[in-house]
C-alpha cells in the first residue's frame, strides 16, 4: 500500500474535476459501492455533484498483481467491482483501521518479481536522469522487451508511460514554484529531442498545452 486518501465535496452545481493519474491501482469506497480502479493511461474528468465523499487505498505501483492474480494490464483503463478481486466480505465501515485489517487478512505471499518492479518504479521517481526505457532496462539488467513485459504484468502500463508521468510531474512542480520557465531548456532537461515533442506529451497526459495549464493553475 502507498497511502490512504479521502475526498469530500459539497457543490450546488456539478463540478468537473480533472484527474491526472499516476501508475497506482486504487480500491475505492463511495456511493454505496466498492471498486477496483485500474491504472488510467490518460487524464479523466470526474463530475462531482451534491454532497458526497469517497475513501480509497492507493496501492504501490507493481504491488497489486498478487492480489489480482492476473496481469494488471487486464484492468488498465477499467473499473471493476471490488468483490471480483476480494470476494463478497468487503468491510462496510469505512475507516482506516477496518480497511487495513481487511487488507492484512488478504495479504499475499512475498513475490520476488514485485520487489523488482517496485525498485524500478522507485528508480524512475527518484532519478531525474532516467528519461529513456533503454536506460532503465540497462540499470536493471533487463532487455527492453523484458522490461516492457514486466511492467505490463505488474504495473499495468508500459515503462515509457511511467517515465513520462514522473518527468512531467517535475514540470508541474516548477510551475507551482512560480517564476519564468524556459520551455525549450526544460524539454531538453527532461530528455526530449525537441520542444514540440515535449508539448505533445504534456498535452496527451494533461489535456492541454503546458502554457495553458500554467496560466490556469
XYZ file of N, CA, C and O in Angstrom:
868
model
N 0.818 -1.179 0.000
C 0.000 0.000 0.000
C 0.872 1.257 0.000
O 1.893 1.282 0.661
N 0.460 2.261 -0.742
C 1.208 3.513 -0.754
C 0.596 4.531 0.195
O 1.296 5.200 0.946
N -0.746 4.641 0.182
C -1.391 5.630 1.050
C -2.896 5.392 1.076
O -3.461 4.735 0.198
N -3.531 5.930 2.108
C -4.975 6.079 2.140
C -5.304 7.494 1.668
O -4.494 8.408 1.819
N -6.496 7.686 1.136
C -6.905 9.013 0.726
C -8.423 9.151 0.897
O -9.147 8.162 0.943
N -8.863 10.375 0.999
C -10.296 10.652 1.112
C -10.594 11.978 0.433
O -9.799 12.918 0.516
N -11.714 12.042 -0.251
C -12.165 13.286 -0.880
C -13.603 13.550 -0.454
O -14.439 12.639 -0.447
N -13.876 14.798 -0.086
C -15.230 15.229 0.266
C -15.584 16.464 -0.555
O -14.728 17.295 -0.825
N -16.839 16.580 -0.942
C -17.248 17.752 -1.709
C -18.710 18.092 -1.409
O -19.492 17.257 -0.950
N -19.027 19.352 -1.682
C -20.384 19.858 -1.497
C -20.589 20.963 -2.529
O -20.162 22.099 -2.323
N -21.205 20.620 -3.658
C -21.354 21.550 -4.763
C -22.834 21.780 -5.069
O -23.613 20.820 -5.194
N -23.220 23.046 -5.206
C -24.577 23.374 -5.625
C -24.780 23.051 -7.102
O -25.877 22.685 -7.529
N -23.696 23.195 -7.879
C -23.730 22.868 -9.309
C -22.665 21.812 -9.590
O -21.626 21.784 -8.928
N -22.880 20.939 -10.567
C -21.873 19.912 -10.887
C -20.524 20.547 -11.207
O -20.444 21.576 -11.884
N -19.471 19.940 -10.699
C -18.103 20.432 -10.904
C -17.304 19.363 -11.640
O -17.319 18.192 -11.260
N -16.613 19.769 -12.699
C -15.812 18.845 -13.498
C -14.362 18.857 -12.981
O -13.647 19.839 -13.177
N -13.963 17.785 -12.329
C -12.636 17.673 -11.737
C -11.715 16.894 -12.676
O -12.010 15.752 -13.036
N -10.622 17.537 -13.087
C -9.642 16.837 -13.918
C -8.705 16.022 -13.023
O -8.170 16.532 -12.049
N -8.525 14.754 -13.361
C -7.660 13.861 -12.596
C -6.573 13.336 -13.524
O -6.871 12.702 -14.544
N -5.330 13.635 -13.186
C -4.186 13.160 -13.969
C -3.532 12.033 -13.173
O -3.060 12.256 -12.062
N -3.503 10.832 -13.701
C -3.146 9.669 -12.891
C -1.648 9.445 -12.726
O -0.824 9.918 -13.506
N -1.337 8.692 -11.681
C -0.038 8.043 -11.511
C -0.267 6.542 -11.722
O -1.417 6.098 -11.816
N 0.790 5.744 -11.765
C 0.600 4.314 -12.071
C 0.171 3.481 -10.862
O 0.747 2.429 -10.571
N -0.861 3.959 -10.143
C -1.378 3.234 -8.994
C -2.714 2.572 -9.325
O -3.546 3.158 -10.016
N -2.931 1.390 -8.794
C -4.264 0.798 -8.741
C -4.905 1.272 -7.440
O -4.236 1.373 -6.408
N -6.203 1.581 -7.480
C -6.914 2.071 -6.300
C -8.076 1.152 -5.938
O -8.752 0.619 -6.827
N -8.291 1.014 -4.643
C -9.513 0.419 -4.103
C -10.308 1.567 -3.509
O -9.816 2.258 -2.611
N -11.520 1.809 -4.022
C -12.288 2.978 -3.581
C -13.659 2.564 -3.069
O -14.276 1.620 -3.570
N -14.107 3.305 -2.052
C -15.419 3.094 -1.451
C -16.187 4.405 -1.531
O -15.752 5.427 -1.007
N -17.342 4.384 -2.189
C -18.135 5.597 -2.295
C -19.426 5.330 -3.037
O -19.499 4.425 -3.879
N -20.450 6.111 -2.720
C -21.728 5.945 -3.401
C -22.350 4.575 -3.188
O -23.100 4.090 -4.050
N -22.042 3.940 -2.052
C -22.585 2.615 -1.772
C -21.923 1.501 -2.545
O -22.411 0.357 -2.535
N -20.778 1.798 -3.199
C -20.077 0.792 -3.996
C -18.607 0.719 -3.582
O -18.043 1.697 -3.077
N -18.007 -0.416 -3.832
C -16.565 -0.586 -3.667
C -16.016 -1.048 -5.008
O -16.501 -2.035 -5.581
N -15.017 -0.320 -5.523
C -14.469 -0.622 -6.838
C -12.959 -0.737 -6.797
O -12.298 -0.124 -5.952
N -12.438 -1.509 -7.721
C -11.006 -1.502 -8.005
C -10.821 -0.720 -9.294
O -11.438 -1.030 -10.318
N -10.001 0.321 -9.213
C -9.762 1.202 -10.361
C -8.366 0.938 -10.898
O -7.371 1.175 -10.213
N -8.295 0.414 -12.119
C -7.003 0.156 -12.733
C -6.291 1.452 -13.096
O -6.865 2.540 -13.031
N -5.045 1.325 -13.483
C -4.263 2.491 -13.912
C -4.930 3.114 -15.132
O -5.342 2.403 -16.054
N -5.066 4.435 -15.131
C -5.600 5.157 -16.288
C -4.444 5.595 -17.170
O -3.461 6.146 -16.675
N -4.576 5.397 -18.460
C -3.497 5.758 -19.380
C -3.504 7.240 -19.731
O -2.561 7.733 -20.362
N -4.539 7.959 -19.338
C -4.614 9.390 -19.610
C -5.460 10.077 -18.567
O -6.036 9.425 -17.689
N -5.536 11.396 -18.670
C -6.350 12.136 -17.714
C -7.826 11.773 -17.895
O -8.251 11.274 -18.941
N -8.614 11.998 -16.864
C -10.064 11.790 -16.965
C -10.776 12.916 -16.232
O -10.186 13.599 -15.393
N -12.019 13.099 -16.563
C -12.855 14.109 -15.930
C -13.872 13.405 -15.041
O -14.632 12.555 -15.503
N -13.846 13.743 -13.765
C -14.817 13.196 -12.806
C -15.802 14.304 -12.457
O -15.410 15.372 -11.994
N -17.083 14.069 -12.683
C -18.111 15.061 -12.365
C -18.536 14.862 -10.910
O -19.021 13.790 -10.527
N -18.330 15.896 -10.098
C -18.704 15.871 -8.689
C -19.939 16.732 -8.504
O -19.973 17.874 -8.956
N -20.945 16.205 -7.847
C -22.160 16.974 -7.642
C -22.773 16.639 -6.295
O -22.573 15.552 -5.747
N -23.511 17.602 -5.752
C -24.140 17.413 -4.463
C -23.123 17.312 -3.343
O -22.005 17.816 -3.440
N -23.517 16.648 -2.277
C -22.629 16.428 -1.135
C -22.335 14.934 -1.050
O -23.241 14.112 -0.980
N -21.055 14.593 -1.048
C -20.687 13.177 -1.041
C -19.223 13.058 -0.640
O -18.527 14.070 -0.442
N -18.747 11.846 -0.559
C -17.334 11.619 -0.272
C -16.946 10.241 -0.783
O -17.797 9.380 -1.048
N -15.655 10.027 -0.926
C -15.113 8.725 -1.319
C -13.841 8.485 -0.516
O -13.078 9.416 -0.242
N -13.647 7.250 -0.115
C -12.486 6.830 0.668
C -11.744 5.789 -0.154
O -12.364 4.939 -0.802
N -10.422 5.858 -0.156
C -9.701 4.939 -1.014
C -8.335 4.526 -0.512
O -7.790 5.092 0.437
N -7.813 3.509 -1.170
C -6.473 2.991 -0.913
C -5.720 3.013 -2.233
O -6.220 2.495 -3.243
N -4.553 3.627 -2.242
C -3.682 3.591 -3.421
C -2.611 2.533 -3.166
O -1.906 2.595 -2.157
N -2.516 1.569 -4.058
C -1.506 0.526 -3.931
C -0.215 0.949 -4.621
O -0.248 1.643 -5.649
N 0.892 0.558 -4.055
C 2.180 0.896 -4.660
C 2.247 0.292 -6.065
O 1.814 -0.854 -6.281
N 2.772 1.041 -7.038
C 2.884 0.502 -8.386
C 3.643 -0.833 -8.378
O 4.726 -0.944 -7.816
N 3.042 -1.838 -8.987
C 3.648 -3.159 -9.062
C 3.176 -4.133 -8.012
O 3.411 -5.335 -8.132
N 2.479 -3.649 -6.975
C 2.139 -4.499 -5.830
C 0.745 -5.114 -5.894
O 0.397 -5.906 -5.014
N -0.058 -4.761 -6.886
C -1.423 -5.281 -6.909
C -1.528 -6.629 -7.623
O -2.526 -7.340 -7.457
N -0.509 -7.003 -8.377
C -0.559 -8.259 -9.142
C -0.852 -9.485 -8.272
O -1.713 -10.317 -8.639
N -0.224 -9.664 -7.112
C -0.532 -10.845 -6.296
C -1.966 -10.865 -5.768
O -2.522 -11.943 -5.537
N -2.570 -9.701 -5.547
C -3.956 -9.653 -5.105
C -4.920 -9.937 -6.249
O -5.936 -10.611 -6.080
N -4.594 -9.419 -7.427
C -5.448 -9.605 -8.596
C -5.358 -11.021 -9.141
O -6.313 -11.536 -9.719
N -4.169 -11.622 -8.998
C -3.900 -12.983 -9.512
C -4.095 -13.042 -11.033
O -4.578 -14.022 -11.583
N -3.757 -11.952 -11.675
C -3.806 -11.847 -13.134
C -2.950 -10.654 -13.522
O -2.558 -9.847 -12.670
N -2.662 -10.530 -14.800
C -1.896 -9.385 -15.269
C -2.649 -8.102 -14.946
O -3.857 -7.988 -15.200
N -1.940 -7.110 -14.390
C -2.577 -5.847 -14.035
C -3.032 -5.100 -15.289
O -3.927 -4.255 -15.226
N -2.450 -5.433 -16.429
C -2.879 -4.796 -17.681
C -4.324 -5.149 -18.030
O -4.959 -4.447 -18.820
N -4.869 -6.224 -17.438
C -6.260 -6.606 -17.735
C -7.266 -5.626 -17.151
O -8.443 -5.642 -17.543
N -6.838 -4.778 -16.193
C -7.772 -3.786 -15.630
C -7.342 -2.350 -15.952
O -7.919 -1.403 -15.411
N -6.347 -2.183 -16.802
C -5.931 -0.833 -17.198
C -7.086 -0.117 -17.894
O -7.760 -0.697 -18.754
N -7.328 1.128 -17.491
C -8.428 1.930 -18.027
C -9.796 1.313 -17.733
O -10.772 1.580 -18.446
N -9.876 0.504 -16.673
C -11.144 -0.125 -16.312
C -11.416 0.049 -14.821
O -10.497 0.199 -14.018
N -12.688 0.018 -14.468
C -13.131 -0.054 -13.087
C -13.948 -1.323 -12.926
O -14.879 -1.562 -13.709
N -13.592 -2.152 -11.949
C -14.297 -3.418 -11.745
C -14.795 -3.477 -10.308
O -14.185 -2.902 -9.398
N -15.901 -4.159 -10.052
C -16.383 -4.298 -8.677
C -15.314 -4.966 -7.802
O -14.706 -5.963 -8.203
N -15.104 -4.411 -6.624
C -14.064 -4.934 -5.736
C -14.339 -6.370 -5.332
O -13.402 -7.131 -5.020
N -15.604 -6.781 -5.337
C -15.926 -8.162 -4.975
C -15.318 -9.164 -5.950
O -15.069 -10.311 -5.582
N -15.062 -8.749 -7.193
C -14.449 -9.647 -8.170
C -13.002 -9.964 -7.811
O -12.469 -10.993 -8.223
N -12.375 -9.098 -7.040
C -10.980 -9.300 -6.642
C -10.893 -9.845 -5.223
O -10.145 -10.788 -4.952
N -11.676 -9.272 -4.312
C -11.528 -9.580 -2.888
C -12.613 -10.495 -2.339
O -12.559 -10.878 -1.165
N -13.616 -10.829 -3.138
C -14.704 -11.631 -2.626
C -15.796 -10.763 -2.007
O -15.685 -9.533 -1.967
N -16.842 -11.402 -1.482
C -18.021 -10.648 -1.037
C -17.902 -9.993 0.338
O -18.759 -9.183 0.695
N -16.878 -10.334 1.114
C -16.820 -9.887 2.512
C -16.047 -8.591 2.686
O -15.190 -8.462 3.570
N -16.343 -7.612 1.865
C -15.682 -6.317 1.989
C -16.187 -5.585 3.227
O -17.343 -5.747 3.618
N -15.335 -4.761 3.863
C -15.781 -4.046 5.057
C -16.865 -3.035 4.733
O -16.847 -2.381 3.697
N -17.814 -2.934 5.657
C -18.900 -1.963 5.482
C -18.555 -0.637 6.145
O -19.035 0.413 5.732
N -17.719 -0.678 7.187
C -17.317 0.533 7.898
C -16.080 1.115 7.237
O -15.054 0.446 7.149
N -16.179 2.360 6.779
C -15.093 2.947 6.015
C -14.178 3.765 6.916
O -14.322 4.976 7.044
N -13.265 3.110 7.563
C -12.236 3.801 8.323
C -10.924 3.045 8.113
O -10.904 1.879 7.705
N -9.847 3.721 8.393
C -8.529 3.166 8.084
C -8.289 1.835 8.789
O -7.828 0.869 8.169
N -8.606 1.752 10.079
C -8.294 0.535 10.826
C -9.063 -0.674 10.291
O -8.513 -1.775 10.183
N -10.335 -0.475 9.911
C -11.141 -1.584 9.396
C -10.632 -2.053 8.041
O -10.478 -3.259 7.793
N -10.373 -1.106 7.153
C -9.888 -1.470 5.820
C -8.497 -2.088 5.911
O -8.191 -3.063 5.212
N -7.656 -1.565 6.782
C -6.311 -2.121 6.922
C -6.355 -3.560 7.449
O -5.625 -4.426 6.974
N -7.213 -3.818 8.420
C -7.357 -5.173 8.941
C -7.834 -6.118 7.845
O -7.358 -7.262 7.733
N -8.774 -5.644 7.015
C -9.264 -6.458 5.909
C -8.141 -6.781 4.919
O -7.980 -7.926 4.496
N -7.345 -5.769 4.563
C -6.263 -5.986 3.607
C -5.183 -6.900 4.184
O -4.621 -7.740 3.468
N -4.887 -6.757 5.461
C -3.894 -7.639 6.091
C -4.358 -9.090 6.066
O -3.546 -10.012 5.911
N -5.665 -9.287 6.191
C -6.199 -10.648 6.135
C -6.082 -11.250 4.741
O -6.122 -12.479 4.578
N -5.940 -10.395 3.733
C -5.794 -10.856 2.340
C -4.363 -10.687 1.830
O -4.129 -10.717 0.619
N -3.428 -10.501 2.743
C -2.042 -10.250 2.344
C -1.485 -11.441 1.574
O -1.493 -12.572 2.071
N -1.004 -11.242 0.353
C -0.466 -12.366 -0.431
C 0.943 -12.720 0.015
O 1.586 -11.997 0.767
N 1.407 -13.850 -0.481
C 2.779 -14.272 -0.198
C 3.769 -13.332 -0.875
O 3.445 -12.665 -1.871
N 4.963 -13.270 -0.310
C 6.018 -12.450 -0.902
C 6.331 -12.960 -2.309
O 6.312 -14.168 -2.565
N 6.604 -12.029 -3.217
C 6.879 -12.390 -4.604
C 8.080 -11.582 -5.089
O 8.002 -10.357 -5.162
N 9.196 -12.238 -5.397
C 10.413 -11.505 -5.775
C 10.219 -10.538 -6.939
O 10.826 -9.464 -6.970
N 9.376 -10.882 -7.891
C 9.174 -10.008 -9.049
C 8.544 -8.679 -8.627
O 8.798 -7.647 -9.232
N 7.712 -8.735 -7.586
C 7.107 -7.493 -7.087
C 8.192 -6.549 -6.602
O 8.182 -5.349 -6.900
N 9.141 -7.079 -5.850
C 10.230 -6.245 -5.332
C 11.028 -5.620 -6.482
O 11.454 -4.470 -6.410
N 11.220 -6.380 -7.554
C 11.964 -5.874 -8.705
C 11.224 -4.711 -9.360
O 11.831 -3.687 -9.717
N 9.902 -4.857 -9.504
C 9.114 -3.794 -10.139
C 9.061 -2.560 -9.245
O 9.183 -1.427 -9.727
N 8.874 -2.749 -7.940
C 8.850 -1.620 -7.017
C 10.162 -0.845 -7.102
O 10.162 0.396 -7.147
N 11.275 -1.567 -7.147
C 12.577 -0.907 -7.260
C 12.682 -0.123 -8.564
O 13.253 0.980 -8.602
N 12.132 -0.674 -9.643
C 12.182 0.003 -10.946
C 11.395 1.309 -10.912
O 11.866 2.352 -11.382
N 10.180 1.278 -10.351
C 9.352 2.482 -10.302
C 9.982 3.515 -9.369
O 9.974 4.719 -9.659
N 10.539 3.062 -8.260
C 11.205 3.997 -7.337
C 12.400 4.671 -8.008
O 12.652 5.858 -7.786
N 13.132 3.916 -8.820
C 14.266 4.491 -9.546
C 13.786 5.580 -10.503
O 14.385 6.663 -10.589
N 12.696 5.317 -11.211
C 12.133 6.319 -12.122
C 11.744 7.576 -11.352
O 12.034 8.700 -11.767
N 11.056 7.389 -10.225
C 10.546 8.530 -9.459
C 11.670 9.368 -8.865
O 11.560 10.597 -8.786
N 12.759 8.722 -8.452
C 13.801 9.417 -7.697
C 14.954 9.926 -8.554
O 15.629 10.879 -8.172
N 15.198 9.299 -9.699
C 16.359 9.651 -10.519
C 15.903 10.403 -11.765
O 15.382 9.816 -12.709
N 16.101 11.704 -11.778
C 15.654 12.534 -12.895
C 16.414 12.243 -14.184
O 15.985 12.654 -15.261
N 17.543 11.522 -14.059
C 18.316 11.179 -15.256
C 17.673 10.047 -16.045
O 18.034 9.801 -17.202
N 16.712 9.342 -15.446
C 16.024 8.247 -16.149
C 14.956 8.856 -17.054
O 13.881 9.240 -16.591
N 15.272 8.969 -18.329
C 14.334 9.555 -19.288
C 14.028 8.608 -20.449
O 13.165 8.911 -21.260
N 14.734 7.475 -20.502
C 14.542 6.544 -21.615
C 14.408 5.126 -21.091
O 15.053 4.737 -20.097
N 13.581 4.337 -21.779
C 13.370 2.938 -21.392
C 14.671 2.154 -21.469
O 14.957 1.311 -20.618
N 15.492 2.450 -22.480
C 16.755 1.726 -22.636
C 17.666 1.945 -21.434
O 18.343 1.007 -20.976
N 17.690 3.170 -20.928
C 18.486 3.493 -19.740
C 17.999 2.683 -18.537
O 18.794 2.075 -17.811
N 16.688 2.663 -18.326
C 16.126 1.937 -17.197
C 16.400 0.444 -17.314
O 16.779 -0.206 -16.324
N 16.228 -0.116 -18.506
C 16.476 -1.543 -18.703
C 17.926 -1.887 -18.380
O 18.216 -2.901 -17.728
N 18.841 -1.025 -18.802
C 20.252 -1.255 -18.511
C 20.550 -1.209 -17.027
O 21.325 -2.028 -16.504
N 19.929 -0.258 -16.323
C 20.127 -0.148 -14.874
C 19.641 -1.391 -14.144
O 20.194 -1.779 -13.107
N 18.598 -2.019 -14.670
C 18.001 -3.184 -14.008
C 18.526 -4.506 -14.543
O 18.136 -5.574 -14.054
N 19.384 -4.456 -15.560
C 19.924 -5.683 -16.130
C 18.908 -6.486 -16.914
O 18.967 -7.721 -16.946
N 17.970 -5.778 -17.564
C 16.931 -6.442 -18.347
C 16.992 -5.969 -19.794
O 17.509 -4.887 -20.080
N 16.427 -6.771 -20.688
C 16.236 -6.291 -22.046
C 15.048 -5.342 -22.070
O 14.205 -5.353 -21.156
N 14.963 -4.519 -23.099
C 13.827 -3.599 -23.218
C 12.527 -4.388 -23.277
O 11.538 -4.047 -22.601
N 12.524 -5.451 -24.056
C 11.300 -6.253 -24.176
C 10.940 -6.900 -22.839
O 9.766 -6.933 -22.451
N 11.951 -7.387 -22.127
C 11.692 -7.987 -20.825
C 11.130 -6.981 -19.838
O 10.239 -7.294 -19.046
N 11.636 -5.750 -19.889
C 11.135 -4.692 -19.006
C 9.694 -4.346 -19.357
O 8.856 -4.151 -18.461
N 9.382 -4.294 -20.639
C 8.018 -3.981 -21.057
C 7.040 -5.060 -20.601
O 5.937 -4.747 -20.126
N 7.434 -6.330 -20.706
C 6.568 -7.418 -20.244
C 6.364 -7.352 -18.735
O 5.255 -7.575 -18.235
N 7.435 -7.053 -18.011
C 7.362 -6.961 -16.559
C 6.388 -5.870 -16.129
O 5.543 -6.075 -15.238
N 6.471 -4.698 -16.759
C 5.589 -3.589 -16.401
C 4.142 -3.889 -16.784
O 3.216 -3.544 -16.031
N 3.913 -4.498 -17.930
C 2.541 -4.837 -18.324
C 1.913 -5.785 -17.310
O 0.755 -5.613 -16.916
N 2.680 -6.758 -16.847
C 2.160 -7.768 -15.922
C 1.915 -7.208 -14.527
O 0.897 -7.513 -13.895
N 2.831 -6.369 -14.037
C 2.780 -5.949 -12.637
C 2.300 -4.511 -12.424
O 1.693 -4.220 -11.400
N 2.594 -3.617 -13.344
C 2.173 -2.217 -13.189
C 0.878 -1.963 -13.947
O 0.031 -1.175 -13.511
N 0.723 -2.613 -15.091
C -0.476 -2.436 -15.888
C -0.309 -1.467 -17.030
O -1.232 -1.261 -17.824
N 0.869 -0.867 -17.132
C 1.138 0.106 -18.188
C 2.644 0.107 -18.431
O 3.416 -0.320 -17.566
N 3.068 0.542 -19.608
C 4.461 0.390 -20.004
C 5.437 1.308 -19.285
O 5.052 2.360 -18.761
N 6.712 0.945 -19.278
C 7.720 1.782 -18.619
C 7.862 3.162 -19.242
O 8.161 4.125 -18.541
N 7.652 3.275 -20.550
C 7.747 4.587 -21.201
C 6.713 5.538 -20.616
O 7.016 6.711 -20.325
N 5.482 5.064 -20.409
C 4.429 5.897 -19.828
C 4.808 6.321 -18.410
O 4.620 7.481 -18.033
N 5.328 5.381 -17.612
C 5.671 5.685 -16.216
C 6.797 6.717 -16.158
O 6.746 7.673 -15.372
N 7.808 6.553 -17.002
C 8.897 7.530 -17.053
C 8.348 8.905 -17.416
O 8.660 9.910 -16.769
N 7.515 8.958 -18.439
C 6.953 10.235 -18.895
C 6.133 10.891 -17.785
O 6.235 12.094 -17.557
N 5.352 10.074 -17.042
C 4.486 10.647 -15.999
C 5.313 11.288 -14.890
O 5.003 12.398 -14.449
N 6.369 10.622 -14.461
C 7.165 11.184 -13.374
C 8.002 12.377 -13.838
O 8.211 13.323 -13.076
N 8.483 12.360 -15.074
C 9.219 13.524 -15.559
C 8.291 14.716 -15.736
O 8.668 15.856 -15.459
N 7.070 14.488 -16.197
C 6.142 15.605 -16.364
C 5.662 16.136 -15.015
O 5.263 17.300 -14.912
N 5.714 15.301 -13.989
C 5.431 15.808 -12.644
C 6.405 16.920 -12.270
O 6.041 17.892 -11.593
N 7.649 16.788 -12.722
C 8.651 17.815 -12.436
C 8.271 19.136 -13.105
O 8.573 20.220 -12.589
N 7.577 19.066 -14.234
C 7.136 20.277 -14.923
C 6.123 21.017 -14.056
O 6.231 22.229 -13.839
N 5.126 20.290 -13.546
C 4.103 20.941 -12.737
C 4.692 21.457 -11.419
O 4.233 22.469 -10.887
N 5.713 20.772 -10.899
C 6.372 21.251 -9.682
C 7.064 22.587 -9.942
O 7.037 23.499 -9.100
N 7.684 22.726 -11.112
C 8.335 24.002 -11.452
C 7.299 25.098 -11.655
O 7.505 26.245 -11.281
N 6.162 24.737 -12.250
C 5.089 25.721 -12.395
C 4.642 26.223 -11.025
O 4.444 27.423 -10.818
N 4.450 25.283 -10.094
C 3.970 25.638 -8.764
C 4.961 26.526 -8.023
O 4.572 27.341 -7.192
N 6.260 26.378 -8.343
C 7.283 27.185 -7.683
C 7.249 28.638 -8.142
O 7.795 29.524 -7.483
N 6.587 28.895 -9.271
C 6.486 30.257 -9.786
C 7.710 30.654 -10.582
O 8.696 29.921 -10.673
N 7.668 31.815 -11.194
C 8.787 32.302 -11.985
C 8.681 31.884 -13.438
O 7.884 31.031 -13.814
N 9.512 32.506 -14.257
C 9.520 32.218 -15.697
C 10.136 30.851 -15.954
O 11.028 30.404 -15.238
N 9.621 30.177 -16.992
C 10.138 28.861 -17.368
C 10.640 28.921 -18.798
O 9.931 29.376 -19.696
N 11.863 28.469 -19.008
C 12.426 28.330 -20.351
C 11.988 26.957 -20.862
O 12.574 25.933 -20.518
N 10.911 26.934 -21.659
C 10.315 25.669 -22.058
C 11.260 24.819 -22.891
O 11.292 23.584 -22.746
N 12.044 25.429 -23.764
C 12.980 24.662 -24.598
C 14.046 24.004 -23.728
O 14.386 22.829 -23.918
N 14.588 24.765 -22.761
C 15.610 24.208 -21.872
C 15.021 23.112 -20.991
O 15.667 22.081 -20.746
N 13.790 23.301 -20.531
C 13.145 22.300 -19.696
C 12.914 21.015 -20.481
O 13.143 19.906 -19.969
N 12.482 21.146 -21.732
C 12.280 19.961 -22.571
C 13.582 19.178 -22.725
O 13.598 17.949 -22.643
N 14.675 19.891 -22.927
C 15.981 19.233 -23.066
C 16.387 18.551 -21.764
O 16.893 17.420 -21.771
N 16.138 19.196 -20.637
C 16.456 18.606 -19.331
C 15.711 17.295 -19.110
O 16.214 16.385 -18.441
N 14.503 17.213 -19.653
C 13.672 16.023 -19.451
C 13.926 14.943 -20.490
O 13.246 13.917 -20.498
N 14.898 15.165 -21.351
C 15.285 14.143 -22.316
C 14.541 14.172 -23.630
O 14.626 13.223 -24.419
N 13.811 15.265 -23.901
C 13.080 15.363 -25.171
C 13.997 15.881 -26.272
O 14.834 16.757 -26.034
N 13.786 15.351 -27.465
C 14.606 15.763 -28.608
C 14.294 17.198 -29.015
O 15.178 17.901 -29.512
N 13.056 17.629 -28.807
C 12.695 18.999 -29.155
C 11.490 19.426 -28.322
O 10.813 18.609 -27.684
N 11.225 20.724 -28.341
C 10.148 21.283 -27.532
C 8.784 20.787 -27.998
O 7.878 20.573 -27.191
N 8.629 20.589 -29.303
C 7.355 20.121 -29.850
C 6.952 18.763 -29.295
O 5.782 18.523 -28.973
N 7.942 17.858 -29.212
C 7.667 16.519 -28.672
C 7.237 16.611 -27.208
O 6.297 15.943 -26.770
N 7.909 17.468 -26.455
C 7.559 17.677 -25.050
C 6.124 18.201 -24.926
O 5.343 17.712 -24.095
N 5.757 19.186 -25.737
C 4.418 19.767 -25.664
C 3.355 18.720 -26.006
O 2.306 18.635 -25.350
N 3.620 17.873 -27.007
C 2.658 16.825 -27.375
C 2.459 15.845 -26.229
O 1.330 15.426 -25.934
N 3.540 15.453 -25.585
C 3.438 14.524 -24.462
C 2.664 15.148 -23.305
O 1.827 14.498 -22.680
N 2.945 16.405 -23.020
C 2.253 17.086 -21.919
C 0.758 17.178 -22.218
O -0.080 16.898 -21.348
N 0.428 17.563 -23.440
C -0.984 17.691 -23.804
C -1.696 16.353 -23.756
O -2.858 16.261 -23.332
N -1.012 15.287 -24.167
C -1.600 13.956 -24.115
C -1.901 13.540 -22.677
O -2.937 12.924 -22.392
N -1.016 13.899 -21.750
C -1.173 13.494 -20.355
C -2.143 14.394 -19.593
O -2.953 13.933 -18.798
N -2.070 15.721 -19.832
C -2.827 16.683 -19.029
C -4.040 17.285 -19.760
O -4.813 18.016 -19.154
N -4.146 17.032 -21.052
C -5.305 17.517 -21.786
C -5.202 18.922 -22.304
O -6.156 19.435 -22.899
N -4.051 19.578 -22.112
C -3.864 20.946 -22.590
C -2.366 21.239 -22.648
O -1.578 20.583 -21.966
N -1.947 22.214 -23.446
C -0.527 22.551 -23.521
C -0.012 23.073 -22.184
O -0.790 23.596 -21.372
N 1.289 22.985 -21.939
C 1.838 23.403 -20.643
C 1.622 24.884 -20.333
O 1.403 25.243 -19.179
N 1.653 25.750 -21.340
C 1.446 27.179 -21.065
C 0.024 27.454 -20.598
O -0.195 28.282 -19.715
N -0.958 26.760 -21.190
C -2.349 26.914 -20.748
C -2.502 26.405 -19.325
O -3.151 27.034 -18.493
N -1.919 25.264 -19.053
C -2.010 24.664 -17.717
C -1.394 25.588 -16.672
O -1.944 25.775 -15.596
N -0.246 26.172 -17.021
C 0.435 27.069 -16.094
C -0.428 28.288 -15.782
O -0.492 28.737 -14.635
N -1.095 28.852 -16.797
C -1.932 30.035 -16.571
C -3.145 29.700 -15.691
O -3.542 30.514 -14.860
N -3.706 28.527 -15.874
C -4.930 28.183 -15.134
C -4.651 27.786 -13.699
O -5.476 27.988 -12.813
N -3.482 27.192 -13.450
C -3.223 26.652 -12.115
C -2.148 27.393 -11.358
O -1.867 27.063 -10.227
